[in-house]
Amino acid sequence: MTVRTVLDDIRRRPGTGEVIPVIDPATEDQITEFTDGGAAAVDEAVARARATFESGVWRGLPGRERAKIMWRIADLIEEHADELNRLDSLNAGMPLIAAQMILPTCAEMFRYYAGWCTKTEGNAYDVQMTTGITGSAADLHAYTLKEPFGVVGLIFPWNGPIFNACAKLAPALAAGCSSVVKPAEETPLSAIVLERILAEAGVPDGVVNLVLGYGHTAGAALSAHPGVDKIAFTGSTEVGKLIVQAASGNLKKVMLELGGKSPVLIFDDADVETAVFSAAMGIFVHSGQGCVCGSRVFVQRGVYDQVVEGLAGMANTLRLGGPSEEGAVIGPLISQKQLTRVMGFVDEGKRDGVEVVTGGHRLDRRGYFVHPTVLTNVDRGMRLYQQEIFGPVVTVLPFDDEDEGVALANDTAYGLAGSVYTQNLSRAHRLAKRLEAGTITLNCQLVYDHALPFGGYKQSGWGREFGKDGIEAYLQTKTVYAQL
Ligand code: NAD
């Protein structure tokens, strides 16, 4: 499919609700539009998913057959890389090179989970009872089975449209689930290509069902739907809480990958040049619209001034621009709404006496570009220090010793990630234990491998994606006792 075909295809999709414009965030131009599917589309999609789950057309296939189809999906993602990259960079505003770097991971994710199709297994047990309830001698054999959850609702945000879709779909398909997929309303385009890829690869009709629409309409209907067995959600902590409430009607299971306010600790003995480069990329990449972005940097006093200056220098050097602009490494924020939100935090901070070392303003041009921003003199009670901004804004605070650094780092409701820069190995691993977060990076940031579990402590989530935990999330355990 060409970019043009996708832009036309989405316009023609049926829907009952509002018309939703799709905006290029680098130019603010409308590139296409679609109609909100709303609750009606969710009802239909859940019914189709349920029918395929009951029929066993997918979950009943031998694991090796599902695996073959998943390998075909991976191959087709690579074959369609060009249009997927162009759609995601156009739609999410990310530089083409960023989309090109992410896409191979999406294909590999399907290959990785294809391997799990033949490796989900239960256990056998020696039962310890001596007599059964009927008084008969309990000569029992027992074992566990791993079974797909059923119909799962997959809801995710705009910050990595094709990546977020694959992160959920690959393990869900490997487990044998049928699904309803709801991408973010801002970035529905690459999902249209993925839908075609799944069909071409041989995923039976109705196993994966795409629903387009707003969160408060289609997303809310999916979360509350009695025909859905589990919701796997990536998004804000605020919406995560709404999903938990909506899910309570049928007590559907919920997996949540939520927001973060991740700390970065830089010690006096760190390789400061590396730390500064890495911490700057760790917050400014994708204009700060990454869940693991290190938005709170804490620096030991001896190198504090050097780090503040270094971060500001990087912030002033990184070139901003749209996907088609030569040399741009950082794109815009996703929407006017996000721009208003980010600038709201910054302007409030300015009024409250925060020092803007650099940035703190949007660029004087079209597109939702915000200059990478470094803030000091921040009070820990401030909203911009407490809440996730999801923009290119970093606060920098000094600390004196390890205990103070850890206390500052852990003083947050979030717990998605944390980073430490030090050349003292013992300290690095000691801090890996002391920081309250699901992923810790030592002397690096923005590293990832889908073989390793990922998820949040505290209000950054429930459950884990990726790795073995990732497929377990789409399986439930059944225990079987047998009288011999
Ligand atoms: P969001 O929570 O507003 O939206 C995410 C998705 O939820 C969208 O598809 C949206 O349509 C849907 N949604 C909105 N309201 C809903 C409702 N009431 N019921 C059901 N669905 C609803 O998040 P966002 O602003 O689009 O994305 C940014 C957030 O995502 C940040 O908080 C970021 O940290 C988080 N995120 C987390 C991870 C992770 O793995 N932990 C990864 C990426 C992004």
Coordinates of C-alpha atoms and ligand atoms in Angstrom, one line a residue:
M1 CA 0.0 0.0 0.0
T2 CA 1.3 3.5 -0.7
V3 CA 1.0 6.3 1.7
R4 CA -1.7 7.8 -0.5
T5 CA -3.8 4.6 -0.5
V6 CA -3.7 4.5 3.3
L7 CA -4.8 8.1 3.5
D8 CA -7.7 7.3 1.2
D9 CA -8.5 3.9 2.8
I10 CA -9.0 5.4 6.3
R11 CA -11.5 8.0 5.0
R12 CA -13.7 5.3 3.7
R13 CA -13.9 3.1 6.8
P14 CA -17.4 3.0 8.3
G15 CA -18.0 4.6 11.6
T16 CA -20.9 6.1 13.5
G17 CA -19.3 8.9 15.5
E18 CA -17.4 12.1 15.0
V19 CA -15.0 12.7 12.1
I20 CA -11.5 12.8 13.5
P21 CA -8.8 14.8 11.7
V22 CA -5.3 13.3 11.3
I23 CA -2.7 16.0 11.6
D24 CA 0.9 16.2 10.5
P25 CA 2.5 17.6 13.7
A26 CA 5.5 19.0 11.8
T27 CA 3.3 21.3 9.7
E28 CA 0.0 21.3 11.5
D29 CA -1.7 20.4 8.2
Q30 CA -4.5 17.9 8.1
I31 CA -3.4 14.9 6.1
T32 CA -6.6 12.8 6.2
E33 CA -9.6 12.1 8.5
F34 CA -11.6 9.1 9.6
T35 CA -14.9 8.4 11.5
D36 CA -14.8 7.3 15.1
G37 CA -15.9 3.7 15.2
G38 CA -17.3 4.2 18.8
A39 CA -19.1 1.6 20.8
A40 CA -20.8 0.1 17.8
A41 CA -17.5 -0.9 16.1
V42 CA -16.3 -2.3 19.4
D43 CA -19.4 -4.5 19.7
E44 CA -18.8 -5.9 16.2
A45 CA -15.1 -6.4 16.7
V46 CA -15.6 -8.2 20.0
A47 CA -18.2 -10.4 18.5
R48 CA -15.9 -11.4 15.6
A49 CA -13.0 -12.0 18.0
R50 CA -15.1 -14.1 20.3
A51 CA -16.4 -16.2 17.4
T52 CA -12.8 -16.9 16.2
F53 CA -11.7 -17.7 19.7
E54 CA -14.6 -20.2 20.3
S55 CA -14.1 -21.8 16.9
G56 CA -10.5 -22.5 17.6
V57 CA -9.4 -21.3 14.2
W58 CA -6.3 -19.7 15.6
R59 CA -5.8 -20.9 19.1
G60 CA -6.5 -24.5 17.9
L61 CA -3.7 -24.4 15.4
P62 CA -0.6 -26.3 16.4
G63 CA 2.0 -23.9 17.8
R64 CA 4.3 -24.6 14.9
E65 CA 1.7 -23.5 12.4
R66 CA 1.0 -20.2 14.3
A67 CA 4.8 -19.7 14.4
K68 CA 5.1 -20.0 10.6
I69 CA 2.4 -17.3 10.2
M70 CA 4.2 -15.1 12.6
W71 CA 7.4 -15.5 10.7
R72 CA 5.5 -14.4 7.6
I73 CA 4.2 -11.4 9.4
A74 CA 7.8 -10.5 10.3
D75 CA 9.0 -10.9 6.7
L76 CA 6.1 -8.8 5.4
I77 CA 6.8 -6.0 7.9
E78 CA 10.3 -5.9 6.5
E79 CA 9.0 -5.9 2.9
H80 CA 6.6 -3.0 3.7
A81 CA 9.2 -1.1 5.8
D82 CA 9.3 1.8 3.5
E83 CA 5.6 2.7 3.7
L84 CA 5.5 1.8 7.4
N85 CA 8.4 4.1 8.2
R86 CA 7.0 6.9 6.0
L87 CA 3.6 6.7 7.6
D88 CA 4.8 6.7 11.2
S89 CA 7.2 9.6 10.6
L90 CA 4.5 11.6 8.8
N91 CA 1.9 10.8 11.4
A92 CA 3.9 11.0 14.6
G93 CA 6.4 13.6 13.4
M94 CA 9.4 11.5 14.1
P95 CA 12.5 11.8 11.9
L96 CA 12.6 9.2 9.2
I97 CA 15.8 7.8 10.6
A98 CA 14.2 7.2 14.0
A99 CA 11.3 5.2 12.3
Q100 CA 13.9 3.3 10.3
M101 CA 15.8 2.4 13.5
I102 CA 12.6 1.1 15.3
L103 CA 11.0 -0.9 12.5
P104 CA 13.5 -3.9 12.4
T105 CA 12.6 -4.4 16.1
C106 CA 8.9 -4.9 15.2
A107 CA 9.7 -7.7 12.8
E108 CA 12.1 -9.3 15.3
M109 CA 9.4 -9.1 17.9
F110 CA 7.2 -11.4 15.8
R111 CA 10.1 -13.8 15.2
Y112 CA 10.9 -13.8 18.9
Y113 CA 7.4 -14.6 19.9
A114 CA 7.0 -17.1 17.1
G115 CA 9.6 -19.1 19.1
W116 CA 7.3 -19.1 22.1
C117 CA 4.4 -20.6 20.2
T118 CA 6.0 -24.0 20.6
K119 CA 7.3 -23.5 24.1
T120 CA 4.4 -22.7 26.4
E121 CA 4.2 -25.5 28.8
G122 CA 2.8 -26.5 32.2
N123 CA 4.3 -28.6 34.9
A124 CA 3.6 -32.0 36.4
Y125 CA 3.4 -32.4 40.2
D126 CA 3.6 -35.2 42.8
V127 CA 0.5 -34.6 44.9
Q128 CA 1.2 -34.5 48.6
M129 CA -2.2 -35.5 50.0
T130 CA -2.5 -38.9 51.6
T131 CA -6.3 -39.2 51.3
G132 CA -8.9 -37.5 49.1
I133 CA -12.2 -35.9 50.3
T134 CA -14.1 -39.1 49.7
G135 CA -11.7 -41.0 52.0
S136 CA -10.2 -42.9 49.1
A137 CA -6.4 -43.2 48.9
A138 CA -5.3 -40.1 47.0
D139 CA -3.2 -41.6 44.3
L140 CA -3.2 -38.5 42.2
H141 CA -1.5 -37.1 39.2
A142 CA -1.7 -33.4 38.7
Y143 CA -0.5 -31.0 36.1
T144 CA -0.9 -27.4 34.9
L145 CA -2.0 -26.2 31.5
K146 CA -1.2 -22.8 29.9
E147 CA -4.2 -21.5 28.0
P148 CA -4.8 -18.3 26.0
F149 CA -6.8 -15.7 27.9
G150 CA -9.4 -15.4 25.3
V151 CA -10.4 -12.1 23.7
V152 CA -8.0 -9.3 24.6
G153 CA -8.3 -5.6 24.0
L154 CA -5.1 -3.9 23.0
I155 CA -5.0 -0.1 23.5
F156 CA -1.8 2.0 23.0
P157 CA -0.6 5.5 22.4
W158 CA 0.9 7.5 19.6
N159 CA 4.5 7.8 20.6
G160 CA 5.6 4.7 18.6
P161 CA 2.6 3.6 16.6
I162 CA 3.8 0.5 14.8
F163 CA 6.1 -0.5 17.7
N164 CA 3.3 -0.2 20.2
A165 CA 1.0 -2.3 18.1
C166 CA 3.6 -5.1 17.5
A167 CA 4.6 -5.1 21.2
K168 CA 1.1 -6.2 22.1
L169 CA 0.0 -8.2 19.0
A170 CA 3.0 -10.4 18.8
P171 CA 2.7 -12.1 22.2
A172 CA -1.1 -12.1 22.0
L173 CA -1.0 -14.0 18.7
A174 CA 1.7 -16.3 19.9
A175 CA -0.5 -17.2 23.0
G176 CA -3.5 -18.0 20.7
C177 CA -5.7 -15.0 21.8
S178 CA -8.1 -13.2 19.5
S179 CA -7.9 -9.5 19.8
V180 CA -9.4 -6.1 19.3
V181 CA -6.8 -3.4 18.5
K182 CA -7.3 0.3 19.2
P183 CA -4.5 2.5 18.2
A184 CA -4.3 6.1 19.4
E185 CA -6.6 8.5 17.5
E186 CA -3.7 10.7 16.6
T187 CA -1.8 7.9 14.8
P188 CA -4.0 5.3 13.2
L189 CA -2.2 5.1 9.8
S190 CA 0.4 2.4 10.1
A191 CA -2.2 0.1 11.7
I192 CA -4.0 0.0 8.4
V193 CA -0.9 -1.5 6.7
L194 CA -0.4 -3.9 9.6
E195 CA -4.0 -5.1 9.2
R196 CA -3.3 -5.9 5.5
I197 CA 0.0 -7.6 6.5
L198 CA -1.8 -9.9 9.0
A199 CA -4.3 -11.0 6.4
E200 CA -1.6 -11.6 3.8
A201 CA 0.4 -13.6 6.2
G202 CA -2.5 -15.9 6.9
V203 CA -4.0 -14.8 10.2
P204 CA -7.6 -16.0 9.9
D205 CA -10.2 -13.3 9.4
G206 CA -11.6 -12.0 12.7
V207 CA -8.7 -13.0 14.9
V208 CA -7.3 -9.5 14.9
N209 CA -9.9 -6.7 14.6
L210 CA -8.9 -3.1 14.2
V211 CA -11.1 -0.4 15.7
L212 CA -10.4 3.3 15.2
G213 CA -11.7 6.0 17.4
Y214 CA -11.2 8.2 20.4
G215 CA -10.1 6.9 23.8
H216 CA -13.3 8.2 25.6
T217 CA -15.5 6.5 23.0
A218 CA -14.0 3.3 21.4
G219 CA -11.3 2.9 24.1
A220 CA -13.8 3.2 27.0
A221 CA -16.3 0.9 25.3
L222 CA -13.6 -1.8 24.8
S223 CA -12.4 -1.5 28.4
A224 CA -15.9 -1.9 29.8
H225 CA -17.0 -4.6 27.3
P226 CA -18.3 -7.8 29.0
G227 CA -17.1 -9.9 26.1
V228 CA -13.4 -8.9 26.6
D229 CA -11.3 -11.1 28.9
K230 CA -8.3 -8.9 29.3
I231 CA -7.1 -5.4 28.5
A232 CA -3.5 -4.8 27.7
F233 CA -3.0 -1.0 27.9
T234 CA -0.1 1.3 27.3
G235 CA -0.7 5.0 28.0
S236 CA -0.9 7.5 30.8
T237 CA -1.4 6.6 34.5
E238 CA -4.5 8.8 34.5
V239 CA -6.2 6.7 31.8
G240 CA -4.8 3.5 33.3
K241 CA -6.9 4.2 36.4
L242 CA -10.0 4.8 34.2
I243 CA -9.4 1.4 32.6
V244 CA -9.2 -0.3 35.9
Q245 CA -12.5 1.1 36.9
A246 CA -14.1 0.2 33.5
A247 CA -12.8 -3.3 33.8
S248 CA -14.4 -3.9 37.1
G249 CA -17.8 -4.7 35.5
N250 CA -16.8 -8.2 34.5
L251 CA -13.5 -8.2 36.5
K252 CA -11.6 -8.6 33.3
K253 CA -7.8 -8.8 33.8
V254 CA -5.8 -5.7 33.1
M255 CA -2.1 -5.2 32.2
L256 CA -0.9 -1.6 32.4
E257 CA 2.2 0.0 31.0
L258 CA 2.0 3.6 32.2
G259 CA 3.8 6.8 32.6
G260 CA 7.1 7.6 34.3
K261 CA 9.1 10.4 35.9
S262 CA 12.4 8.5 35.7
P263 CA 15.4 9.6 37.7
V264 CA 19.0 9.8 36.4
L265 CA 21.7 9.9 39.0
I266 CA 25.1 11.3 37.9
F267 CA 27.9 10.9 40.5
D268 CA 31.2 12.8 40.8
D269 CA 33.2 9.8 39.6
A270 CA 31.2 9.3 36.4
D271 CA 32.5 9.7 32.9
V272 CA 30.8 13.0 32.8
E273 CA 31.0 13.5 29.0
T274 CA 29.3 10.2 28.3
A275 CA 26.8 10.8 31.1
V276 CA 25.8 14.2 29.7
F277 CA 25.4 13.0 26.2
S278 CA 23.4 10.0 27.3
A279 CA 21.2 11.9 29.7
A280 CA 20.5 14.6 27.1
M281 CA 19.5 12.0 24.5
G282 CA 17.6 10.2 27.3
I283 CA 15.2 13.1 27.7
F284 CA 15.3 15.0 24.4
V285 CA 15.0 12.1 22.0
H286 CA 11.5 12.1 20.3
S287 CA 11.0 15.4 22.1
G288 CA 10.7 13.7 25.4
Q289 CA 7.7 11.6 24.3
G290 CA 9.1 8.3 25.5
C291 CA 7.9 6.5 28.6
V292 CA 11.4 5.9 30.0
C293 CA 12.7 9.4 29.3
G294 CA 14.9 10.5 32.2
S295 CA 13.1 13.7 33.1
R296 CA 14.6 14.2 36.6
V297 CA 18.4 14.4 36.6
F298 CA 20.2 14.5 40.0
V299 CA 23.9 15.4 40.0
Q300 CA 26.4 15.1 42.7
R301 CA 27.5 18.6 43.7
G302 CA 31.1 18.3 42.5
V303 CA 30.0 18.0 38.8
Y304 CA 26.7 19.8 39.0
D305 CA 27.6 22.9 37.1
Q306 CA 29.5 20.9 34.5
V307 CA 26.4 18.7 33.9
V308 CA 23.9 21.6 33.8
E309 CA 26.1 23.3 31.2
G310 CA 26.6 20.1 29.2
L311 CA 22.9 19.4 29.1
A312 CA 22.1 22.9 28.0
G313 CA 24.8 22.7 25.4
M314 CA 23.3 19.5 24.0
A315 CA 19.8 21.1 24.1
N316 CA 21.0 24.0 22.0
T317 CA 22.8 21.7 19.5
L318 CA 20.2 19.1 18.7
R319 CA 18.5 20.0 15.4
L320 CA 14.7 20.1 15.4
G321 CA 12.7 19.5 12.3
G322 CA 10.1 17.5 10.5
P323 CA 10.7 14.1 8.8
S324 CA 11.6 15.7 5.5
E325 CA 13.9 18.3 6.9
E326 CA 17.6 17.6 6.3
G327 CA 19.7 16.9 9.4
A328 CA 16.7 17.0 11.9
V329 CA 17.2 14.6 14.8
I330 CA 14.2 15.6 16.9
G331 CA 10.7 16.0 15.8
P332 CA 7.7 18.0 17.1
L333 CA 5.3 17.2 19.9
I334 CA 2.4 15.1 18.6
S335 CA -0.4 17.6 18.9
Q336 CA -1.7 21.1 19.8
K337 CA -3.1 19.4 23.0
Q338 CA 0.3 18.1 23.9
L339 CA 2.0 21.4 23.1
T340 CA -0.5 23.3 25.4
R341 CA 0.1 20.7 28.1
V342 CA 3.9 20.9 28.0
M343 CA 4.0 24.7 27.8
G344 CA 1.5 24.9 30.6
F345 CA 3.9 23.1 32.9
V346 CA 6.9 25.3 31.8
D347 CA 5.0 28.6 32.1
E348 CA 3.7 27.7 35.5
G349 CA 7.3 26.8 36.6
K350 CA 8.6 30.2 35.3
R351 CA 5.9 32.0 37.3
D352 CA 7.0 30.0 40.4
G353 CA 10.6 31.0 40.0
V354 CA 12.2 28.1 38.2
E355 CA 15.4 29.0 36.3
V356 CA 15.3 28.3 32.6
V357 CA 18.9 27.5 31.7
T358 CA 17.9 27.0 28.1
G359 CA 14.6 26.5 26.1
G360 CA 11.3 27.0 27.7
H361 CA 9.6 28.2 24.5
R362 CA 8.1 26.8 21.4
L363 CA 9.9 27.4 18.1
D364 CA 8.8 30.3 16.0
R365 CA 7.6 28.2 13.1
R366 CA 4.8 25.9 12.1
G367 CA 4.6 22.6 13.8
Y368 CA 4.4 21.7 17.5
F369 CA 8.1 22.1 18.2
V370 CA 9.4 22.9 21.7
H371 CA 13.0 23.9 22.2
P372 CA 14.7 21.3 24.5
T373 CA 14.5 22.7 27.9
V374 CA 16.8 22.6 31.0
L375 CA 15.3 23.8 34.3
T376 CA 17.1 24.3 37.6
N377 CA 16.1 26.0 40.9
V378 CA 13.1 23.6 41.0
D379 CA 11.1 23.2 44.1
R380 CA 10.1 19.5 44.8
G381 CA 6.5 20.5 45.4
M382 CA 6.1 21.9 41.9
R383 CA 3.7 20.2 39.5
L384 CA 6.4 20.1 36.8
Y385 CA 8.6 18.2 39.2
Q386 CA 5.9 15.8 40.4
Q387 CA 4.0 15.0 37.2
E388 CA 4.9 13.4 33.9
I389 CA 5.3 16.2 31.3
F390 CA 6.0 14.0 28.3
G391 CA 7.9 16.7 26.5
P392 CA 11.6 17.8 26.1
V393 CA 11.9 19.2 29.6
V394 CA 14.4 18.1 32.2
T395 CA 14.8 19.3 35.8
V396 CA 18.3 19.2 37.3
L397 CA 18.9 19.1 41.1
P398 CA 22.1 18.6 43.1
F399 CA 22.7 16.0 45.8
D400 CA 25.6 15.5 48.3
D401 CA 25.8 11.7 48.9
E402 CA 24.4 8.4 47.8
D403 CA 21.6 8.3 50.4
E404 CA 20.3 11.7 49.4
G405 CA 20.5 10.8 45.7
V406 CA 18.5 7.7 46.2
A407 CA 15.9 9.4 48.4
L408 CA 15.4 12.1 45.8
A409 CA 15.2 9.5 43.0
N410 CA 12.6 7.4 44.8
D411 CA 10.5 10.4 45.9
T412 CA 7.9 9.9 43.1
A413 CA 4.6 8.1 42.5
Y414 CA 6.1 6.6 39.4
G415 CA 8.6 3.7 39.0
L416 CA 9.2 2.9 35.3
A417 CA 12.9 3.4 34.9
G418 CA 16.0 4.7 36.6
S419 CA 19.6 5.3 35.5
V420 CA 23.0 5.7 37.3
Y421 CA 26.3 7.0 36.1
T422 CA 29.3 6.1 38.2
Q423 CA 32.6 4.3 37.6
N424 CA 32.2 2.6 41.0
L425 CA 30.9 -0.8 40.2
S426 CA 29.8 -1.7 43.7
R427 CA 27.8 1.6 43.9
A428 CA 26.2 1.0 40.5
H429 CA 24.9 -2.4 41.5
R430 CA 23.9 -1.3 45.0
L431 CA 21.8 1.5 43.5
A432 CA 20.3 -0.9 41.0
K433 CA 18.8 -2.6 44.1
R434 CA 17.9 0.6 45.9
L435 CA 16.0 2.4 43.1
E436 CA 12.3 1.7 42.9
A437 CA 11.7 1.1 39.2
G438 CA 11.1 -1.7 36.8
T439 CA 14.1 -1.1 34.6
I440 CA 17.5 0.2 35.8
T441 CA 20.3 1.2 33.4
L442 CA 23.9 1.6 34.6
N443 CA 26.1 4.0 32.6
C444 CA 23.6 4.0 29.7
Q445 CA 20.0 4.9 28.7
L446 CA 17.6 4.1 26.0
V447 CA 18.7 0.5 25.8
Y448 CA 16.1 -2.3 25.0
D449 CA 15.8 -5.9 24.1
H450 CA 12.4 -7.6 23.8
A451 CA 13.8 -10.8 25.4
L452 CA 13.9 -8.9 28.7
P453 CA 10.8 -8.0 30.8
F454 CA 9.7 -4.4 30.9
G455 CA 7.2 -2.8 33.2
G456 CA 6.6 -0.4 36.1
Y457 CA 6.8 -0.3 39.8
K458 CA 4.4 1.8 41.8
Q459 CA 2.0 3.8 39.6
S460 CA 3.9 3.0 36.4
G461 CA 2.0 -0.2 35.8
W462 CA 0.8 -3.7 36.4
G463 CA 2.5 -6.7 34.9
R464 CA 5.3 -7.0 32.5
E465 CA 5.7 -6.9 28.7
F466 CA 8.4 -8.6 26.6
G467 CA 10.4 -11.7 27.3
K468 CA 8.8 -14.8 28.8
D469 CA 6.7 -12.6 31.0
G470 CA 5.3 -11.0 27.9
I471 CA 3.7 -14.2 26.6
E472 CA 2.7 -15.3 30.1
A473 CA 0.6 -12.1 30.2
Y474 CA -1.6 -13.5 27.5
L475 CA -1.9 -17.0 29.0
Q476 CA -3.7 -18.2 32.1
T477 CA -2.9 -21.3 34.2
K478 CA -5.3 -24.2 34.7
T479 CA -4.6 -26.9 37.3
V480 CA -5.8 -30.5 36.6
Y481 CA -6.0 -33.2 39.3
A482 CA -6.5 -36.8 38.1
Q483 CA -7.4 -39.9 40.3
L484 CA -5.2 -42.7 39.2
Ligands
NAD1 P1 -3.4 8.2 26.9 O1 -3.5 7.5 28.1 O2 -4.1 9.5 26.8 O3 -3.9 7.4 25.6 C1 -3.4 6.1 25.3 C2 -4.4 5.3 24.6 O4 -5.5 5.2 25.5 C3 -4.9 5.9 23.3 O5 -5.2 4.9 22.4 C4 -6.3 6.6 23.8 O6 -7.2 6.7 22.7 C5 -6.7 5.6 24.8 N1 -7.7 6.1 25.8 C6 -7.8 7.4 26.2 N2 -8.8 7.5 27.1 C7 -9.3 6.3 27.3 C8 -10.3 5.7 28.1 N3 -11.1 6.5 28.9 N4 -10.6 4.4 28.0 C9 -9.8 3.6 27.2 N5 -8.8 4.1 26.4 C10 -8.6 5.4 26.4 O7 -1.8 8.4 26.7 P2 -1.1 9.3 25.6 O8 -1.1 10.7 26.0 O9 -1.7 8.9 24.2 O10 0.4 8.6 25.6 C11 1.3 9.1 26.5 C12 1.4 8.2 27.8 O11 1.7 6.9 27.5 C13 2.5 8.7 28.7 O12 2.0 8.7 30.0 C14 3.5 7.6 28.6 O13 4.4 7.5 29.7 C15 2.7 6.4 28.4 N6 3.5 5.3 27.8 C16 3.9 4.3 28.5 C17 4.7 3.3 28.0 C18 5.1 2.1 28.8 O14 5.5 1.1 28.3 N7 5.1 2.2 30.1 C19 5.1 3.3 26.7 C20 4.7 4.4 25.9 C21 3.9 5.4 26.5

